[in-house]
CSV table of C-alpha atoms and ligand atoms in Angstrom, one decimal:
chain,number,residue,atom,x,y,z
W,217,UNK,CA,125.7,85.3,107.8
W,218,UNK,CA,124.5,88.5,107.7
W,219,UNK,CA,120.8,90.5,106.4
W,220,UNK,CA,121.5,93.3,104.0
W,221,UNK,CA,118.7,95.8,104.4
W,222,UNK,CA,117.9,98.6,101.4
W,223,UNK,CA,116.2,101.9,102.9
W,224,UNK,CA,116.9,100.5,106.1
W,225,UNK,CA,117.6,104.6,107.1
W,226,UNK,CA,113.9,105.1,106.1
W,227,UNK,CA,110.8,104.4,108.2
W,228,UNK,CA,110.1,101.1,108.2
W,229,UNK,CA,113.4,100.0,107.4
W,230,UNK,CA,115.2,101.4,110.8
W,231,UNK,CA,112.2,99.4,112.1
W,232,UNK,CA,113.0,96.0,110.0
W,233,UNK,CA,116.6,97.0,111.4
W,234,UNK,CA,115.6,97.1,114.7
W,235,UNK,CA,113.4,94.0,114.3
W,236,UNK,CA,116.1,91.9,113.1
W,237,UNK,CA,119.3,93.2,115.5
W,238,UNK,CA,116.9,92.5,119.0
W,239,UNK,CA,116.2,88.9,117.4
W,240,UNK,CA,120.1,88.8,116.8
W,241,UNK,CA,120.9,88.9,113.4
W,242,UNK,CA,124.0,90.9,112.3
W,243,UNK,CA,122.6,93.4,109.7
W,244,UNK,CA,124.3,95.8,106.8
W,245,UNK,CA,122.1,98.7,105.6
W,246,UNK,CA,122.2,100.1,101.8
W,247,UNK,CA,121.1,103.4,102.3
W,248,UNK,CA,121.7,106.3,99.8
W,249,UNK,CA,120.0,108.9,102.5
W,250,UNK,CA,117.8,110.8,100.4
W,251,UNK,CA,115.2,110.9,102.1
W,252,UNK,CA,116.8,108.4,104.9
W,253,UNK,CA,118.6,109.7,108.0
W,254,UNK,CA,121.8,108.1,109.5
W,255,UNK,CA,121.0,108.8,112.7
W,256,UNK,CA,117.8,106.5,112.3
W,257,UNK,CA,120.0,103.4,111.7
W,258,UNK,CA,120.5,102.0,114.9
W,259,UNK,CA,124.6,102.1,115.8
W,260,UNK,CA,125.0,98.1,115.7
W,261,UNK,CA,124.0,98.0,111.8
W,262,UNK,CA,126.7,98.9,109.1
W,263,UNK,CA,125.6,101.4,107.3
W,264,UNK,CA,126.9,101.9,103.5
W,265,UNK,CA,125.8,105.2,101.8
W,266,UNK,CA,125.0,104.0,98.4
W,267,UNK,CA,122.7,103.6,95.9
W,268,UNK,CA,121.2,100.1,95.7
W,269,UNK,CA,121.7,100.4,91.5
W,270,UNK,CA,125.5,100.9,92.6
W,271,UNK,CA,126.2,96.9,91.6
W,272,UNK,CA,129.8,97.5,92.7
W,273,UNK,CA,129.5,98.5,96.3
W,274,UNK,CA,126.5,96.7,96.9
W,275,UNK,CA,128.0,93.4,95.4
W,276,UNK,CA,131.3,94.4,97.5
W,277,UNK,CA,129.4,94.9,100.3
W,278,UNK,CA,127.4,91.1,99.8
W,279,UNK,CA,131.0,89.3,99.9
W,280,UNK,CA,132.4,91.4,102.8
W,281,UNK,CA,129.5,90.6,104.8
W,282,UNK,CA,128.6,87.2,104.0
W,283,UNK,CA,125.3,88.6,103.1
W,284,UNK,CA,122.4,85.5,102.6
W,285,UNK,CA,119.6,87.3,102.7
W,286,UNK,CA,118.2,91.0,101.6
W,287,UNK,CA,115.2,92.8,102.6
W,288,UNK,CA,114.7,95.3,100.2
W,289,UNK,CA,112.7,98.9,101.3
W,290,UNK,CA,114.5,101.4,99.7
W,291,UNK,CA,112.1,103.1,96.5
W,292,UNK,CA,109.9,106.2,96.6
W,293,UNK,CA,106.6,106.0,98.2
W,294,UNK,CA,104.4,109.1,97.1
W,295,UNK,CA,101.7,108.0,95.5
W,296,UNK,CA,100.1,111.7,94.1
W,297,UNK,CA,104.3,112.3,93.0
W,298,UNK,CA,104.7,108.7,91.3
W,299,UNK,CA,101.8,110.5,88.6
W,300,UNK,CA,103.5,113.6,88.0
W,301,UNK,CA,106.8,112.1,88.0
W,302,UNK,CA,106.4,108.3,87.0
W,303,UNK,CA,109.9,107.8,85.3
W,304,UNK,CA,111.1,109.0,88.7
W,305,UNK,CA,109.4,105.6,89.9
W,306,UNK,CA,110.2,103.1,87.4
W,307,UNK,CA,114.2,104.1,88.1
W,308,UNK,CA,113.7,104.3,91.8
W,309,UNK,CA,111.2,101.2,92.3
W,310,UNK,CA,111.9,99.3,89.1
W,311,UNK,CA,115.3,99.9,87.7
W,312,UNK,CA,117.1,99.8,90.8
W,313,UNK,CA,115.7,96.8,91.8
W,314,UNK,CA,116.3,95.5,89.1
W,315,UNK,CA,120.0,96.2,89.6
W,316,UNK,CA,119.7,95.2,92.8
W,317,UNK,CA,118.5,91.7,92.1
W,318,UNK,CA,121.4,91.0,89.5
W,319,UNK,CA,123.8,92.1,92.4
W,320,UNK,CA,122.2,89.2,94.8
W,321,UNK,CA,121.7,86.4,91.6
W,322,UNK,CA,125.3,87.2,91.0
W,323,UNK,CA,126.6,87.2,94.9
W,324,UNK,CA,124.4,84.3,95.3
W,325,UNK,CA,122.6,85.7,97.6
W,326,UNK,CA,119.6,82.9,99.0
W,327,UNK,CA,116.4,85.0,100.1
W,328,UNK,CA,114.9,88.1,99.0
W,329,UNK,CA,112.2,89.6,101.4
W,330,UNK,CA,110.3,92.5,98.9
W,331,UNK,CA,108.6,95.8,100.4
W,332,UNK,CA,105.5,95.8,98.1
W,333,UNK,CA,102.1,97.7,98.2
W,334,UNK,CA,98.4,97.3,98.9
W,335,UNK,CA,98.5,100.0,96.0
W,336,UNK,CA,99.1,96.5,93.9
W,337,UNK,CA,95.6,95.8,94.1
W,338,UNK,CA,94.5,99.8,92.6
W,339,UNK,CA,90.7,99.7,93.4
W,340,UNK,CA,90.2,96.1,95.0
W,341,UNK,CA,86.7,94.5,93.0
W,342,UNK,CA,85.6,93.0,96.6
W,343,UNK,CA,87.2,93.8,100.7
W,344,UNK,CA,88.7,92.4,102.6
W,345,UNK,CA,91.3,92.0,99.3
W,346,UNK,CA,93.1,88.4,99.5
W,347,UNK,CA,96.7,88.1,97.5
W,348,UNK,CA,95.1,86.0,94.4
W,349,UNK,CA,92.6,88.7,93.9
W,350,UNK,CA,93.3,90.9,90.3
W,351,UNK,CA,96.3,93.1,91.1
W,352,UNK,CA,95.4,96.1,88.8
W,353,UNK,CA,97.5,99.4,89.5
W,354,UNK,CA,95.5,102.5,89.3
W,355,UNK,CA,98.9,104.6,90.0
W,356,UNK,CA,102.8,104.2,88.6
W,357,UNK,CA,103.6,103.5,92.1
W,358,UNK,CA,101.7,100.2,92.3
W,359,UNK,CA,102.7,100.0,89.3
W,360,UNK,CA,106.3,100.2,89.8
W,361,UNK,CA,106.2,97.4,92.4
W,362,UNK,CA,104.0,95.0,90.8
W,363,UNK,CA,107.1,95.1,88.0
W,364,UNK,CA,108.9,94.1,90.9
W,365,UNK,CA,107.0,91.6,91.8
W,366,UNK,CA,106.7,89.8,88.6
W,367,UNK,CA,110.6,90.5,87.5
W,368,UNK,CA,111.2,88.3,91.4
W,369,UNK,CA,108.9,85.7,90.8
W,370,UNK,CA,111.1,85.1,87.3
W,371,UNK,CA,113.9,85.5,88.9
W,372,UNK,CA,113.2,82.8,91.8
W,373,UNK,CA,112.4,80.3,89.0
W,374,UNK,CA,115.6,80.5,87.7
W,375,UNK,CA,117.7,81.2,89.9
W,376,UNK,CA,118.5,79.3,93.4
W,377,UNK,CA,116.9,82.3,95.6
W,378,UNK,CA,113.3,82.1,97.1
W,379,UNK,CA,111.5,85.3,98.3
W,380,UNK,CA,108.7,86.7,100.3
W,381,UNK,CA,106.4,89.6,99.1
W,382,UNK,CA,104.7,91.8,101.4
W,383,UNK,CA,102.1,93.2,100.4
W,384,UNK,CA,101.8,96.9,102.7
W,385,UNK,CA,98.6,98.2,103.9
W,386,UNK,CA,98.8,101.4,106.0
W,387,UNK,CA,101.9,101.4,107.7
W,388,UNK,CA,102.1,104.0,111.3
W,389,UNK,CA,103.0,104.0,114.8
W,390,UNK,CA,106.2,104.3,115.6
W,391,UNK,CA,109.1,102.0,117.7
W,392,UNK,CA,107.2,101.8,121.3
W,393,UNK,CA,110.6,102.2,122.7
W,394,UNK,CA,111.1,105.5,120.7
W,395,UNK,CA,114.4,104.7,119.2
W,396,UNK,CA,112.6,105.6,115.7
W,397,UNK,CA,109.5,106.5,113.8
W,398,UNK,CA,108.0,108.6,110.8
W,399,UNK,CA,111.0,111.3,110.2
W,400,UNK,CA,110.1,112.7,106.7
W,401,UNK,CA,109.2,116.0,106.1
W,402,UNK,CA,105.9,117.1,104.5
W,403,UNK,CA,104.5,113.7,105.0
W,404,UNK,CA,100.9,113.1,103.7
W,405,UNK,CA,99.9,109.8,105.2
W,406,UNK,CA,96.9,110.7,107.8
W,407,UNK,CA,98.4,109.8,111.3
W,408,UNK,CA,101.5,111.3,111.0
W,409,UNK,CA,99.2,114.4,109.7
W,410,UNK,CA,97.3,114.1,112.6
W,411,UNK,CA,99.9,113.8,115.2
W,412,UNK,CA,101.6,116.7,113.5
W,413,UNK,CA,98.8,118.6,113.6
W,414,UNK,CA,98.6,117.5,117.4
W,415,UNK,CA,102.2,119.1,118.0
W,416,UNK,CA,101.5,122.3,116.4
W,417,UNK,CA,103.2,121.9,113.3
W,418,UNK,CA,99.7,121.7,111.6
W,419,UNK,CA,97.0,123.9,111.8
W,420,UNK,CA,94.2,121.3,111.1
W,421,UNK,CA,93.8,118.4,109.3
W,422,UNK,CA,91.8,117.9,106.0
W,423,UNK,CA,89.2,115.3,105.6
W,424,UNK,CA,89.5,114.2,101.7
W,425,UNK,CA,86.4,112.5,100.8
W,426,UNK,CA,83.3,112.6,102.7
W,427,UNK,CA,80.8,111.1,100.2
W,428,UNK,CA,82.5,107.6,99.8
W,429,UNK,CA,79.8,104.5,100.0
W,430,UNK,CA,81.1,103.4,103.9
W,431,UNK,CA,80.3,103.7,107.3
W,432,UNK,CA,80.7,107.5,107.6
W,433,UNK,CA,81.0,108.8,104.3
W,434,UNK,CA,85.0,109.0,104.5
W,435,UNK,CA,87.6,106.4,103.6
W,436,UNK,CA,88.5,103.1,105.1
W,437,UNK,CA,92.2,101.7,105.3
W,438,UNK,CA,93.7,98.9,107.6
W,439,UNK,CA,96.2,100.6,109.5
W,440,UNK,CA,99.2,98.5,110.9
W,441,UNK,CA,101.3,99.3,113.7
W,442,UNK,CA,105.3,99.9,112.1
W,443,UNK,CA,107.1,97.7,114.8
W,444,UNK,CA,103.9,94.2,114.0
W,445,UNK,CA,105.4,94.9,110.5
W,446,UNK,CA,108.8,95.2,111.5
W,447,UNK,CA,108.8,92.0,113.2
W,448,UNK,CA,106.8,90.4,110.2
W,449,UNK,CA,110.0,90.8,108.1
W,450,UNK,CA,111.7,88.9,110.7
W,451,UNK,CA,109.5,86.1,111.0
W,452,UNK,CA,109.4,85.7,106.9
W,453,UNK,CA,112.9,85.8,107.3
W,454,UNK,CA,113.4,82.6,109.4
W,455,UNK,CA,110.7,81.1,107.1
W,456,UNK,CA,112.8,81.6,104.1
W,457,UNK,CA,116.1,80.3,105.5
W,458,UNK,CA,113.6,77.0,106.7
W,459,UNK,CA,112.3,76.4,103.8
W,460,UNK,CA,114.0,77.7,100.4
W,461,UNK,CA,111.6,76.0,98.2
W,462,UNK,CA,109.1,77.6,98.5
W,463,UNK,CA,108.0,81.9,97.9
W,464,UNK,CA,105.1,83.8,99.3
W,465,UNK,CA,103.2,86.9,98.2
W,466,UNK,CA,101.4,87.7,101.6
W,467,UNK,CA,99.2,91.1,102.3
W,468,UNK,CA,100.3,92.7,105.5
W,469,UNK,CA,97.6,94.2,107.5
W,470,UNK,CA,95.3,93.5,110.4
W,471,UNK,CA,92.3,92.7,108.2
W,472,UNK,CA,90.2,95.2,109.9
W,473,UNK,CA,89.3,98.9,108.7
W,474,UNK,CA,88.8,102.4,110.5
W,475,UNK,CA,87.3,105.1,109.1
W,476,UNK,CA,89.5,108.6,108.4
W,477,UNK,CA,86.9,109.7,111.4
W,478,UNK,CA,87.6,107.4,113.3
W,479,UNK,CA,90.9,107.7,113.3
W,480,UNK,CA,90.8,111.6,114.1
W,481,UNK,CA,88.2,110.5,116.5
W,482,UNK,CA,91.6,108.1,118.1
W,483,UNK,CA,93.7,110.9,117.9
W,484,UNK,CA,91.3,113.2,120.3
W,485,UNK,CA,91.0,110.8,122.6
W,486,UNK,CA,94.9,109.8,122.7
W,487,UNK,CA,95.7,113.5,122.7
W,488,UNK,CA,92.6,114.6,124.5
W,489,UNK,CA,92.5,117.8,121.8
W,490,UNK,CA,89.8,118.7,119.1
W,491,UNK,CA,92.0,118.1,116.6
W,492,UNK,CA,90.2,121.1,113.5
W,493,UNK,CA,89.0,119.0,111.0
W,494,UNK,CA,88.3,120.4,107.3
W,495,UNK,CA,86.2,118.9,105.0
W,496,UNK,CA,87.6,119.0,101.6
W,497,UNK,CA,87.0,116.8,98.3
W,498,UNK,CA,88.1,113.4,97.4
W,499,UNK,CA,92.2,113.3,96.2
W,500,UNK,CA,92.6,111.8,92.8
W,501,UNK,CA,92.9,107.9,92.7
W,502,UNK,CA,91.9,107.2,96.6
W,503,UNK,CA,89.5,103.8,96.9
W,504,UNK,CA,86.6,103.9,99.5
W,505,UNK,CA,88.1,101.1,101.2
W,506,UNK,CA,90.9,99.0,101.3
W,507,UNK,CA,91.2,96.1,104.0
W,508,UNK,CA,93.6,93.2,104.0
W,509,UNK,CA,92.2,89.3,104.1
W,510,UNK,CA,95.7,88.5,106.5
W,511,UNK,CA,94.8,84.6,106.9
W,512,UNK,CA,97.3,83.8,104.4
W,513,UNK,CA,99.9,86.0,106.4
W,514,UNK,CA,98.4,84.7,109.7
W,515,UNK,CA,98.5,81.1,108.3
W,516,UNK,CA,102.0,81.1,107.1
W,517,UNK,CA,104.5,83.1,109.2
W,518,UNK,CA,105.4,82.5,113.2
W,519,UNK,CA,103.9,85.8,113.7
W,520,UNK,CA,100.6,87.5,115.8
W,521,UNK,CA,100.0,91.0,116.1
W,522,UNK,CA,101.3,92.5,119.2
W,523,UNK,CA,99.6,96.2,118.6
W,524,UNK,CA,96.6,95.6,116.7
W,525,UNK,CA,95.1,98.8,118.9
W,526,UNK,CA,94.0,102.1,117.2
W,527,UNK,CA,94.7,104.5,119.5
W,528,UNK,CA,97.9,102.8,121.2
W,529,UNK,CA,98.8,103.0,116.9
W,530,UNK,CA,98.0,107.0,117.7
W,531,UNK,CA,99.6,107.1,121.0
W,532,UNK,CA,103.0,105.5,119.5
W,533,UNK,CA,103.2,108.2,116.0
W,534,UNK,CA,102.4,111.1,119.0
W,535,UNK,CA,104.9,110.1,121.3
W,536,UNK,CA,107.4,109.9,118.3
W,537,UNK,CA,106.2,113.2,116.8
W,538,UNK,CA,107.0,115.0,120.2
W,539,UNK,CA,110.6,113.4,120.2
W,540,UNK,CA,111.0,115.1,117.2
W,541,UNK,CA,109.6,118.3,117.9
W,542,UNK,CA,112.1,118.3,121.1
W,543,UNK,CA,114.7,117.8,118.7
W,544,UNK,CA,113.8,120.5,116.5
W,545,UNK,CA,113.4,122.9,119.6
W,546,UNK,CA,117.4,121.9,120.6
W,547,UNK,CA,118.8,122.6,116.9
H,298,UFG,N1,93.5,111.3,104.3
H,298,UFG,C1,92.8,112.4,104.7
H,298,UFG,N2,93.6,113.5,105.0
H,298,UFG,C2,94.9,113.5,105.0
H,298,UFG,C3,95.6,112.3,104.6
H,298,UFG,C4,94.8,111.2,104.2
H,298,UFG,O1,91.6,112.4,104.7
H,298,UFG,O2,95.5,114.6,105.3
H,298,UFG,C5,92.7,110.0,104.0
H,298,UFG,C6,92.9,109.5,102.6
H,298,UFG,O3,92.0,110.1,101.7
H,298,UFG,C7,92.6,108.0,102.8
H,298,UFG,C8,93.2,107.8,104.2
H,298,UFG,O4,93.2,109.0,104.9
H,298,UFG,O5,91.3,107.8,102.8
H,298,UFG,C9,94.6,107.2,104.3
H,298,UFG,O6,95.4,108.0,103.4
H,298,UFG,P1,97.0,107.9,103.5
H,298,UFG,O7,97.5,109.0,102.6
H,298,UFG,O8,97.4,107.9,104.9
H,298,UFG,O9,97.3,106.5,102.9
H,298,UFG,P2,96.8,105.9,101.5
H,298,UFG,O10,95.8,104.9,101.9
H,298,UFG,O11,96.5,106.9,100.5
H,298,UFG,O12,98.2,105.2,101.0
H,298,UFG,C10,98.8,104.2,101.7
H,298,UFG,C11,100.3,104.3,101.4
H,298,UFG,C12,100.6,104.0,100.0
H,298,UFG,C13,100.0,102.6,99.7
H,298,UFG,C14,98.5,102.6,100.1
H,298,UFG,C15,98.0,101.3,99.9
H,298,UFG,O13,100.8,105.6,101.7
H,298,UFG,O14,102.0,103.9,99.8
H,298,UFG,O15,98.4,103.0,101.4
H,298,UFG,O16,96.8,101.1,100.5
H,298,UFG,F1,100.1,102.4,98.4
């Protein structure tokens, strides 16, 4: 039996991939490489360079492989770009998942592990946010995957396939053994910001939002370390295989917030720079706060955080972001 992976050339899938091939799974990646790199699939994966809306080699590739289960991260991920292009999300997100689900009802395929969004929530009414709390877009990118969401849950209840959604907070770090990380150019998440910044490639970092209601006047996010995420995926794997009866929606975070301060704060220390900081106004559609309530994720999968640590968070995005300055240096 083998785990078909979608975006599994993209940052947290290489890091699902890697998850899954050090527990010993045999793994077959759906990749179209647009914004995905081959060299970031790890050489004991198949890759296949196609679209996952291409039903014919993705079904093709199901049989060949004996594929069971499929963790699905391929989409688009820009949440200022899913507003001023939100078709371009509904085909990416939507759409092709849709596609992609009739290829695994058709194949049957038996467990569907879903790469959904804290964005779900749009401006959460109370934090920490818990999964059965109003899930109320306030972008087509939440948007996008809560379609996804709802078209699973109908498609679990009629079809013999049970799935697991997980819910992303803030995803960063990179592999702590450096065999991949945050690749994508003109990123705008803030570590990989920072850390560019850190490496030169940035002059200074901007500060959006300094009047919000928390501690310090700029926002709040959970931040979880790529490779506890990674191995999250794993361990809702083994728990779908257990148990098919049963699905779970799950929020994957660390259920504690830092401050964009703080987190610039983490990156001086880690880098032992003064990172320039510029204070600028809020960006459109960013909440004050958004935490995870994890008990439900905690409570449910074989799974503890290993890197629940701010700065070695920092210390793992900078240590991938000079790999890739190196590399950039040799071309
Ligand atoms: N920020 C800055 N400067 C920057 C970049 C970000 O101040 O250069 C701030 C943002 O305003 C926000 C925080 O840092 O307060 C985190 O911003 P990110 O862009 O890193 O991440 P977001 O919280 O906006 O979005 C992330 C994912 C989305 C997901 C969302 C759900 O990128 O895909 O979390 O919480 F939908």
């Amino acid at each position: 039996m083998a785990v078909m992976v979608t975006g599994g050339a993209g940052y947290i899938g290489s890091h699902a991939v890697l998850a899954l091939l050090d527990a010993g799974h045999e793994v077959v990646v759906i990749d179209n490489l647009v914004t995905g790199f081959a060299w970031a699939v790890d050489p004991r994966a198949t890759l296949v360079q196609c679209d996952v809306a291409d039903e014919g080699r993705v079904r093709a590739a199901i049989r060949g492989h004996h594929v069971d289960a499929i963790l699905h991260f391929a989409g688009s991920v820009v949440v200022p770009e899913s507003v001023s292009d939100p078709l371009k999300y509904y085909r990416n997100n939507t759409v092709a998942s849709r596609a992609l689900l009739e290829s695994a009802v058709c194949e049957g395929v038996r467990h569907f592990i879903f790469s959904s969004t804290a964005a779900t929530y749009g401006t959460p009414e109370r934090v920490p946010v818990a999964e059965g709390d109003p899930t109320v877009p306030i972008n087509p990118y939440g948007m996008s995957k809560l379609m996804t969401e709802a078209m699973l849950r109908d498609v679990a209840a009629a079809h013999p396939i049970n799935y697991a959604v997980l819910r992303y907070f803030n995803v960063a770090g990179a592999d702590p053994q450096g065999r991949s990380g945050q690749s994508t150019a003109g990123a705008t998440h803030l570590i990989k910001v920072a850390v560019e910044a850190a490496t030169g490639r940035r002059s200074h970092v901007s500060i959006f939002g300094t009047d919000f209601p928390t501690r310090d006047g700029t926002g709040v996010r959970d931040y979880i370390h790529v490779h506890d995420l990674a191995k999250a995926h794993v361990a809702a794997l083994d728990l779908l295989r257990a148990d098919p009866s049963l699905n779970h929606t799950l929020n994957a975070g660390y259920g504690r917030g830092f401050s964009v301060a703080e987190v610039l704060d983490a990156v001086d220390r880690v880098t032992n720079m003064t990172i320039e900081r510029r204070l600028e106004g809020r960006r459109a559609g960013d909440p004050a706060e958004l935490v995870a309530d994890n008990r439900a994720i905690l409570a449910t999968l074989d799974w503890r955080p290993e890197r629940d640590d701010l700065d070695l968070i920092v210390r793992d995005a900078l240590a991938w972001e000079r790999r890739l300055a190196e590399r950039d240096a040799e071309d």
